[in-house]
Amino acid sequence: MNQSFEIINKRSEIQQLSEAVAEFARLNALSERATYTANLILEELVVNIIAYAYDDRKEHAIKVSLGLQDRKLTVILEDDGRAFNPTVPPVRPEHNISLDDIEDLELGLRLVRMLVDGISYIRREGRNILTLVMEDVPGKKTIASMLREERVFPPPKEFSAASQIRSLDEYRRLYRQSIADPEAFWGKQAEELDWFRKWDRVLVEDFAEAEHAWFVGGALNVTCNCLDRHLKTWRKNKAAIIWEGDQPWEQQVLTYQQLHRQVCRFANVLKKHGIGKGDRVTIYLPMIVELPVAMLACARIGAIHSVVFGGFSADSLKDRILDCDSRLLICADGYRRGGRLVKSKEQADQALAACPGINDVIVVRRADIEVPMQPERDCWWDEEMAAPDIADSCEPEVMDAEDPLFILYTSGSTGKPKGVLHSSAGYLLYVMQTFKWVFDIRDEDTWWCTADIGWITGHSYIVYGPLASGATTLMFEGVPNFPQPDRFWRMIEKHRVNIFYAAPTALRALMREGNRWFEGHDLSSLRLLGSVGEPINPEVWIWYHEKVGGGRCPIVDTWWQTETGGILIGPIPGATPCKPGSATLPLFGIEPEVLRNNPDSGDDDEGGWLVIKKPWPGLMRRVYGDPERFKKTYFARFPGVYTTGDGAMVDNDGYYWIMGRIDDVINVSGHRLGTAELESALVSHDSVAEAAAVGVPHETKGQGIYAFVTLKAGEEKSDRLVAALKDHVRKLIGPIATPDRIQLAADLPKTRSGKIVRRILTRIAAGDVTHFGDMSTLTDASVLADLIKRRLA
Ligand code: WTA
């Protein structure tokens, strides 16, 4: 049943909307919730359109259509205003739109986004056309932002035919074997590595105590597996790393042989600086080849590397150096990202002022800028590498299977980032095998993972997984929109990339840039696409599938964490039918389960905490320097299983739908930030008494940061102070941690025992409620209604 009508762009006409909706609801026996939602979103959006789409003060007709089919309610809004998508707030104010208006607009949009299941906007023939879809389910929870997609994409036949694992049956058979006898399964997998000495036992575990050790008694060196073994084959002269710089004309190719030589030479440089097995080396480099060279050189001699993302500030770098008591730092003079100069040596020098343990700094010349060098401490990478006493070969250190390979810091729910420690054999085996299973890699492929090596994705799937597999890995220093938003498409075309692995945040940003950037680019080399870091919205999935993959490439949505080493849940592309928005099924050897705090409560598909019941080789071993913390953080809520911190739901086909963090972690552009970390940064500012940070939905970043701050007595509220606070957080943690919005509040909502009630703040940040008076007496609906009334007044 369909119905349409027109209203004029005057606020006084809005009353007609609710009357029309009421009429429609009555005729179609619409549920109360759907009626309420339809009313609310119509009011919100029409107000936005009236306020922003017209600047000629003339009368315009806005056409509203309502339709109901299969209990799906569709609302279409059409108008002839200037191009304006009322669901995407303008980034910068355009003529008559003030910053206040934008905030107001955003508030309404958050509300709309929470209530509908799908939104699409197009501009056609001078008209804005907005379509909203929502399910008419009476008891539906408004907060569950889970967009359930019904579409299923089976693997294309040609793809399966050429794959290593070709059917769901084959996957299930292997999966059952891997779970029934993990030791036999992993023992067989481990035969694919080169060992100095084979293991005595595949697994020794006591998961209740958070303990697990793999390939006990075995000995190997990670770099022999990533480099030396390929040199005995035709891969010796295969490109190991193809690098492209910030500027499109900057390129470099390292064959396995060349990479091996560089790694050995740099390993010798490290030794010359007194670095040996077990020493920690901090690496603070941009995406240049010296970064993987430095990592592998550490692995060659058994030093433990700790890579700190180049975008982190001096303060974050300092904390990470001090926490693991690093001996040596490798950094660059500076570098350009998207054409903008980043002065990394300056940051490093600031950090080092408080790091007495670092006696040696090796500086890579990248930006060619003047930097102060402390003669006793600092030296140049190129000079060290060229020294006559540096040999081309370096004996690999014999490493115990369980010896640490690296530390990587990640945010958790406490203020201090934790140093996640990964092992040598288990980690390497896990990333090598998951790389093959999920990405179906072939020797002739060009593989491109767009992550930064400063995060786990880069460690596992730019460096260790691909190199252990003898693959060609493309490494990119720049950003997707420099010099223009077609950079990714240009690079895919130029390097004939076959497999492309990116984060939804980048995809969303590129999707917003529009389809004209694809014009003239041949993406036909692509065979497979991947996604990582956060849930991918079905809308973006479909765009990725159609525009980037030309409708022919499977998409592997891979779920995992810094702690897990590699992918745990994700499709096998030749075997697993994909559902947009679901990471699909667990990989071999992985036994997930969804648990609820109270097992007797809730519906079956309500979701709960995602846990993993058995150890696997890639799982972190411990938190560096804090023996208790691994168990306390991950094994406390549900004893005997690894708790991921994510919420998830399983559907009838056994597919996992990841709902995002349910602990106090915000996922900004696929990067994790602890709320406690943000709060302690804010509170360290002189004017701040108390702070609370929550995540809010964000158009491109996935989640944005919304902070509430109460000032110390006598401090004046001002925009300048808000700006200063943002800057303060940015300086302390890094640009990604910059709060999107800081709200100065007289008071924060607290329980009687004084604990800040974050749930309420989350709802305020999401635009659900506008104030936190006496929360206990307010129901959501009345608050929402109140909000609308006030906005229309
Ligand atoms: C989130 C990145 C949904 C999740 C590899 C996890 C995802 C956190 C996905 C880990 C995905 C990662 N779908 N959510 N495919 N992949 N996440 O440690 O919340 O930087 O806990 O590791 O990212 O982030 P981390």
PDB file of N, CA, C and O and ligand atoms in Angstrom, residues 410-411 455-457 501 504 531-536 556-564 566 569 581-583 644-647 657-663 665 667 670-672, ligand 1:
ATOM      1  N   THR A 410      48.600  -1.687  22.442  1.00  0.00           N
ATOM      2  CA  THR A 410      47.219  -1.470  22.038  1.00  0.00           C
ATOM      3  C   THR A 410      46.405  -0.999  23.226  1.00  0.00           C
ATOM      4  O   THR A 410      46.764  -1.225  24.378  1.00  0.00           O
ATOM      5  N   SER A 411      45.310  -0.314  22.917  1.00  0.00           N
ATOM      6  CA  SER A 411      44.482   0.257  23.976  1.00  0.00           C
ATOM      7  C   SER A 411      43.522  -0.763  24.531  1.00  0.00           C
ATOM      8  O   SER A 411      42.989  -1.586  23.809  1.00  0.00           O
ATOM      9  N   TRP A 455      50.351  -0.773  12.913  1.00  0.00           N
ATOM     10  CA  TRP A 455      49.250  -1.503  13.561  1.00  0.00           C
ATOM     11  C   TRP A 455      49.425  -2.992  13.298  1.00  0.00           C
ATOM     12  O   TRP A 455      50.186  -3.384  12.418  1.00  0.00           O
ATOM     13  N   ILE A 456      48.656  -3.807  13.989  1.00  0.00           N
ATOM     14  CA  ILE A 456      48.833  -5.261  13.844  1.00  0.00           C
ATOM     15  C   ILE A 456      48.554  -5.715  12.417  1.00  0.00           C
ATOM     16  O   ILE A 456      49.208  -6.628  11.913  1.00  0.00           O
ATOM     17  N   THR A 457      47.602  -5.088  11.739  1.00  0.00           N
ATOM     18  CA  THR A 457      47.268  -5.528  10.382  1.00  0.00           C
ATOM     19  C   THR A 457      48.508  -5.476   9.492  1.00  0.00           C
ATOM     20  O   THR A 457      48.757  -6.385   8.697  1.00  0.00           O
ATOM     21  N   TYR A 501      43.217  -5.271   0.326  1.00  0.00           N
ATOM     22  CA  TYR A 501      42.735  -5.440   1.705  1.00  0.00           C
ATOM     23  C   TYR A 501      42.742  -4.068   2.364  1.00  0.00           C
ATOM     24  O   TYR A 501      43.806  -3.459   2.512  1.00  0.00           O
ATOM     25  N   PRO A 504      37.184  -0.343   6.383  1.00  0.00           N
ATOM     26  CA  PRO A 504      35.923   0.324   6.034  1.00  0.00           C
ATOM     27  C   PRO A 504      36.002   1.843   6.122  1.00  0.00           C
ATOM     28  O   PRO A 504      35.374   2.538   5.327  1.00  0.00           O
ATOM     29  N   SER A 531      38.359  -6.716   3.936  1.00  0.00           N
ATOM     30  CA  SER A 531      38.013  -5.610   4.828  1.00  0.00           C
ATOM     31  C   SER A 531      38.423  -5.982   6.242  1.00  0.00           C
ATOM     32  O   SER A 531      38.325  -7.140   6.639  1.00  0.00           O
ATOM     33  N   VAL A 532      38.894  -5.005   7.000  1.00  0.00           N
ATOM     34  CA  VAL A 532      39.370  -5.287   8.353  1.00  0.00           C
ATOM     35  C   VAL A 532      39.281  -4.059   9.243  1.00  0.00           C
ATOM     36  O   VAL A 532      39.359  -2.940   8.759  1.00  0.00           O
ATOM     37  N   GLY A 533      39.109  -4.292  10.528  1.00  0.00           N
ATOM     38  CA  GLY A 533      39.252  -3.214  11.503  1.00  0.00           C
ATOM     39  C   GLY A 533      37.981  -2.796  12.181  1.00  0.00           C
ATOM     40  O   GLY A 533      38.004  -2.285  13.289  1.00  0.00           O
ATOM     41  N   GLU A 534      36.857  -2.948  11.514  1.00  0.00           N
ATOM     42  CA  GLU A 534      35.582  -2.553  12.108  1.00  0.00           C
ATOM     43  C   GLU A 534      34.482  -3.179  11.260  1.00  0.00           C
ATOM     44  O   GLU A 534      34.746  -3.650  10.155  1.00  0.00           O
ATOM     45  N   PRO A 535      33.282  -3.157  11.782  1.00  0.00           N
ATOM     46  CA  PRO A 535      32.204  -3.726  10.977  1.00  0.00           C
ATOM     47  C   PRO A 535      32.053  -2.929   9.670  1.00  0.00           C
ATOM     48  O   PRO A 535      32.190  -1.714   9.674  1.00  0.00           O
ATOM     49  N   ILE A 536      31.829  -3.622   8.575  1.00  0.00           N
ATOM     50  CA  ILE A 536      31.608  -2.922   7.311  1.00  0.00           C
ATOM     51  C   ILE A 536      30.096  -2.846   7.083  1.00  0.00           C
ATOM     52  O   ILE A 536      29.411  -3.860   7.138  1.00  0.00           O
ATOM     53  N   VAL A 556      36.232 -10.647   1.528  1.00  0.00           N
ATOM     54  CA  VAL A 556      36.447 -11.300   2.806  1.00  0.00           C
ATOM     55  C   VAL A 556      36.459 -10.244   3.918  1.00  0.00           C
ATOM     56  O   VAL A 556      37.319  -9.381   3.958  1.00  0.00           O
ATOM     57  N   ASP A 557      35.445 -10.310   4.766  1.00  0.00           N
ATOM     58  CA  ASP A 557      35.347  -9.420   5.926  1.00  0.00           C
ATOM     59  C   ASP A 557      36.013 -10.166   7.069  1.00  0.00           C
ATOM     60  O   ASP A 557      35.529 -11.202   7.518  1.00  0.00           O
ATOM     61  N   THR A 558      37.163  -9.661   7.508  1.00  0.00           N
ATOM     62  CA  THR A 558      37.988 -10.428   8.441  1.00  0.00           C
ATOM     63  C   THR A 558      37.938  -9.825   9.834  1.00  0.00           C
ATOM     64  O   THR A 558      38.272  -8.662  10.025  1.00  0.00           O
ATOM     65  N   TRP A 559      37.538 -10.631  10.783  1.00  0.00           N
ATOM     66  CA  TRP A 559      37.494 -10.148  12.161  1.00  0.00           C
ATOM     67  C   TRP A 559      38.677 -10.686  12.955  1.00  0.00           C
ATOM     68  O   TRP A 559      38.921 -11.897  12.977  1.00  0.00           O
ATOM     69  N   TRP A 560      39.373  -9.798  13.615  1.00  0.00           N
ATOM     70  CA  TRP A 560      40.465 -10.205  14.511  1.00  0.00           C
ATOM     71  C   TRP A 560      40.931  -9.017  15.320  1.00  0.00           C
ATOM     72  O   TRP A 560      40.325  -7.942  15.258  1.00  0.00           O
ATOM     73  N   GLN A 561      41.990  -9.200  16.099  1.00  0.00           N
ATOM     74  CA  GLN A 561      42.470  -8.175  17.025  1.00  0.00           C
ATOM     75  C   GLN A 561      43.998  -8.236  17.142  1.00  0.00           C
ATOM     76  O   GLN A 561      44.603  -9.260  16.826  1.00  0.00           O
ATOM     77  N   THR A 562      44.570  -7.164  17.667  1.00  0.00           N
ATOM     78  CA  THR A 562      46.008  -7.152  17.946  1.00  0.00           C
ATOM     79  C   THR A 562      46.383  -8.399  18.752  1.00  0.00           C
ATOM     80  O   THR A 562      47.394  -9.047  18.490  1.00  0.00           O
ATOM     81  N   GLU A 563      45.563  -8.713  19.714  1.00  0.00           N
ATOM     82  CA  GLU A 563      45.850  -9.818  20.623  1.00  0.00           C
ATOM     83  C   GLU A 563      45.813 -11.176  19.923  1.00  0.00           C
ATOM     84  O   GLU A 563      46.486 -12.113  20.338  1.00  0.00           O
ATOM     85  N   THR A 564      44.987 -11.294  18.888  1.00  0.00           N
ATOM     86  CA  THR A 564      44.783 -12.612  18.282  1.00  0.00           C
ATOM     87  C   THR A 564      45.842 -12.941  17.239  1.00  0.00           C
ATOM     88  O   THR A 564      45.852 -14.039  16.709  1.00  0.00           O
ATOM     89  N   GLY A 566      46.305 -12.949  14.218  1.00  0.00           N
ATOM     90  CA  GLY A 566      45.805 -13.023  12.843  1.00  0.00           C
ATOM     91  C   GLY A 566      44.289 -13.161  12.853  1.00  0.00           C
ATOM     92  O   GLY A 566      43.649 -13.114  13.913  1.00  0.00           O
ATOM     93  N   ILE A 569      37.915 -14.903  12.435  1.00  0.00           N
ATOM     94  CA  ILE A 569      36.636 -15.154  11.773  1.00  0.00           C
ATOM     95  C   ILE A 569      36.671 -14.455  10.421  1.00  0.00           C
ATOM     96  O   ILE A 569      36.988 -13.266  10.339  1.00  0.00           O
ATOM     97  N   GLY A 581      28.195  -7.555   5.780  1.00  0.00           N
ATOM     98  CA  GLY A 581      28.106  -7.134   7.173  1.00  0.00           C
ATOM     99  C   GLY A 581      28.452  -8.238   8.155  1.00  0.00           C
ATOM    100  O   GLY A 581      28.606  -7.980   9.337  1.00  0.00           O
ATOM    101  N   SER A 582      28.588  -9.473   7.662  1.00  0.00           N
ATOM    102  CA  SER A 582      28.960 -10.566   8.564  1.00  0.00           C
ATOM    103  C   SER A 582      30.374 -11.030   8.240  1.00  0.00           C
ATOM    104  O   SER A 582      30.737 -11.164   7.074  1.00  0.00           O
ATOM    105  N   ALA A 583      31.162 -11.282   9.306  1.00  0.00           N
ATOM    106  CA  ALA A 583      32.511 -11.832   9.097  1.00  0.00           C
ATOM    107  C   ALA A 583      32.431 -13.332   8.798  1.00  0.00           C
ATOM    108  O   ALA A 583      33.454 -13.979   8.633  1.00  0.00           O
ATOM    109  N   THR A 644      36.938 -11.497  24.106  1.00  0.00           N
ATOM    110  CA  THR A 644      37.493 -10.583  23.106  1.00  0.00           C
ATOM    111  C   THR A 644      37.194  -9.117  23.396  1.00  0.00           C
ATOM    112  O   THR A 644      37.882  -8.246  22.863  1.00  0.00           O
ATOM    113  N   GLY A 645      36.133  -8.841  24.165  1.00  0.00           N
ATOM    114  CA  GLY A 645      35.725  -7.452  24.364  1.00  0.00           C
ATOM    115  C   GLY A 645      34.732  -6.984  23.315  1.00  0.00           C
ATOM    116  O   GLY A 645      34.192  -5.887  23.402  1.00  0.00           O
ATOM    117  N   ASP A 646      34.481  -7.814  22.310  1.00  0.00           N
ATOM    118  CA  ASP A 646      33.509  -7.467  21.274  1.00  0.00           C
ATOM    119  C   ASP A 646      32.170  -8.138  21.554  1.00  0.00           C
ATOM    120  O   ASP A 646      32.115  -9.218  22.132  1.00  0.00           O
ATOM    121  N   GLY A 647      31.121  -7.484  21.103  1.00  0.00           N
ATOM    122  CA  GLY A 647      29.804  -8.102  21.121  1.00  0.00           C
ATOM    123  C   GLY A 647      29.560  -8.768  19.780  1.00  0.00           C
ATOM    124  O   GLY A 647      30.063  -8.320  18.756  1.00  0.00           O
ATOM    125  N   TRP A 657      28.055 -12.104  13.406  1.00  0.00           N
ATOM    126  CA  TRP A 657      27.834 -10.688  13.123  1.00  0.00           C
ATOM    127  C   TRP A 657      28.465  -9.922  14.277  1.00  0.00           C
ATOM    128  O   TRP A 657      27.985  -9.993  15.409  1.00  0.00           O
ATOM    129  N   ILE A 658      29.555  -9.235  13.992  1.00  0.00           N
ATOM    130  CA  ILE A 658      30.281  -8.527  15.050  1.00  0.00           C
ATOM    131  C   ILE A 658      29.602  -7.187  15.295  1.00  0.00           C
ATOM    132  O   ILE A 658      29.359  -6.431  14.356  1.00  0.00           O
ATOM    133  N   MET A 659      29.305  -6.919  16.532  1.00  0.00           N
ATOM    134  CA  MET A 659      28.584  -5.676  16.843  1.00  0.00           C
ATOM    135  C   MET A 659      29.500  -4.573  17.368  1.00  0.00           C
ATOM    136  O   MET A 659      29.041  -3.491  17.674  1.00  0.00           O
ATOM    137  N   GLY A 660      30.778  -4.857  17.476  1.00  0.00           N
ATOM    138  CA  GLY A 660      31.703  -3.824  17.961  1.00  0.00           C
ATOM    139  C   GLY A 660      31.997  -3.999  19.436  1.00  0.00           C
ATOM    140  O   GLY A 660      31.488  -4.905  20.096  1.00  0.00           O
ATOM    141  N   ARG A 661      32.824  -3.114  19.946  1.00  0.00           N
ATOM    142  CA  ARG A 661      33.304  -3.253  21.314  1.00  0.00           C
ATOM    143  C   ARG A 661      32.168  -3.083  22.313  1.00  0.00           C
ATOM    144  O   ARG A 661      31.331  -2.209  22.164  1.00  0.00           O
ATOM    145  N   ILE A 662      32.177  -3.919  23.323  1.00  0.00           N
ATOM    146  CA  ILE A 662      31.256  -3.658  24.417  1.00  0.00           C
ATOM    147  C   ILE A 662      32.007  -3.338  25.697  1.00  0.00           C
ATOM    148  O   ILE A 662      31.439  -3.180  26.748  1.00  0.00           O
ATOM    149  N   ASP A 663      33.316  -3.239  25.585  1.00  0.00           N
ATOM    150  CA  ASP A 663      34.056  -2.721  26.731  1.00  0.00           C
ATOM    151  C   ASP A 663      34.336  -1.241  26.464  1.00  0.00           C
ATOM    152  O   ASP A 663      33.791  -0.667  25.519  1.00  0.00           O
ATOM    153  N   VAL A 665      36.177   0.706  24.926  1.00  0.00           N
ATOM    154  CA  VAL A 665      37.123   1.013  23.862  1.00  0.00           C
ATOM    155  C   VAL A 665      36.361   1.664  22.720  1.00  0.00           C
ATOM    156  O   VAL A 665      35.269   1.244  22.383  1.00  0.00           O
ATOM    157  N   ASN A 667      36.465   2.669  18.709  1.00  0.00           N
ATOM    158  CA  ASN A 667      37.160   2.259  17.494  1.00  0.00           C
ATOM    159  C   ASN A 667      37.085   3.404  16.474  1.00  0.00           C
ATOM    160  O   ASN A 667      36.106   3.568  15.778  1.00  0.00           O
ATOM    161  N   GLY A 670      39.014   2.403  12.697  1.00  0.00           N
ATOM    162  CA  GLY A 670      39.640   1.093  12.809  1.00  0.00           C
ATOM    163  C   GLY A 670      40.775   1.036  13.819  1.00  0.00           C
ATOM    164  O   GLY A 670      41.449   0.035  13.946  1.00  0.00           O
ATOM    165  N   HIS A 671      40.987   2.130  14.549  1.00  0.00           N
ATOM    166  CA  HIS A 671      42.057   2.123  15.545  1.00  0.00           C
ATOM    167  C   HIS A 671      41.468   2.232  16.938  1.00  0.00           C
ATOM    168  O   HIS A 671      40.543   2.979  17.180  1.00  0.00           O
ATOM    169  N   ARG A 672      42.046   1.485  17.817  1.00  0.00           N
ATOM    170  CA  ARG A 672      41.457   1.391  19.147  1.00  0.00           C
ATOM    171  C   ARG A 672      41.979   2.449  20.090  1.00  0.00           C
ATOM    172  O   ARG A 672      43.163   2.688  20.187  1.00  0.00           O
TER     173      ARG A 672
HETATM  174  C1  WTA B   1      37.273  -4.415  15.587  1.00  0.00           C
HETATM  175  C2  WTA B   1      42.599  -4.881  14.110  1.00  0.00           C
HETATM  176  C3  WTA B   1      34.015  -5.880  12.977  1.00  0.00           C
HETATM  177  C4  WTA B   1      36.813  -5.221  16.783  1.00  0.00           C
HETATM  178  C5  WTA B   1      42.801  -6.140  13.272  1.00  0.00           C
HETATM  179  C6  WTA B   1      38.112  -5.688  17.383  1.00  0.00           C
HETATM  180  C7  WTA B   1      36.190  -5.596  13.645  1.00  0.00           C
HETATM  181  C8  WTA B   1      39.015  -4.523  17.141  1.00  0.00           C
HETATM  182  C9  WTA B   1      36.634  -6.283  12.498  1.00  0.00           C
HETATM  183  C10 WTA B   1      40.462  -4.913  17.083  1.00  0.00           C
HETATM  184  C11 WTA B   1      35.651  -6.763  11.573  1.00  0.00           C
HETATM  185  C12 WTA B   1      38.341  -5.691  13.707  1.00  0.00           C
HETATM  186  N1  WTA B   1      34.362  -6.532  11.863  1.00  0.00           N
HETATM  187  N2  WTA B   1      34.882  -5.396  13.867  1.00  0.00           N
HETATM  188  N3  WTA B   1      35.971  -7.398  10.453  1.00  0.00           N
HETATM  189  N4  WTA B   1      37.973  -6.327  12.573  1.00  0.00           N
HETATM  190  N5  WTA B   1      37.270  -5.232  14.360  1.00  0.00           N
HETATM  191  O1  WTA B   1      43.386  -4.629  17.766  1.00  0.00           O
HETATM  192  O2  WTA B   1      36.114  -4.380  17.669  1.00  0.00           O
HETATM  193  O3  WTA B   1      43.394  -2.748  16.079  1.00  0.00           O
HETATM  194  O4  WTA B   1      38.010  -5.988  18.759  1.00  0.00           O
HETATM  195  O5  WTA B   1      42.988  -5.117  15.408  1.00  0.00           O
HETATM  196  O6  WTA B   1      38.596  -3.993  15.883  1.00  0.00           O
HETATM  197  O7  WTA B   1      41.270  -3.828  16.697  1.00  0.00           O
HETATM  198  P1  WTA B   1      42.819  -4.029  16.534  1.00  0.00           P
END
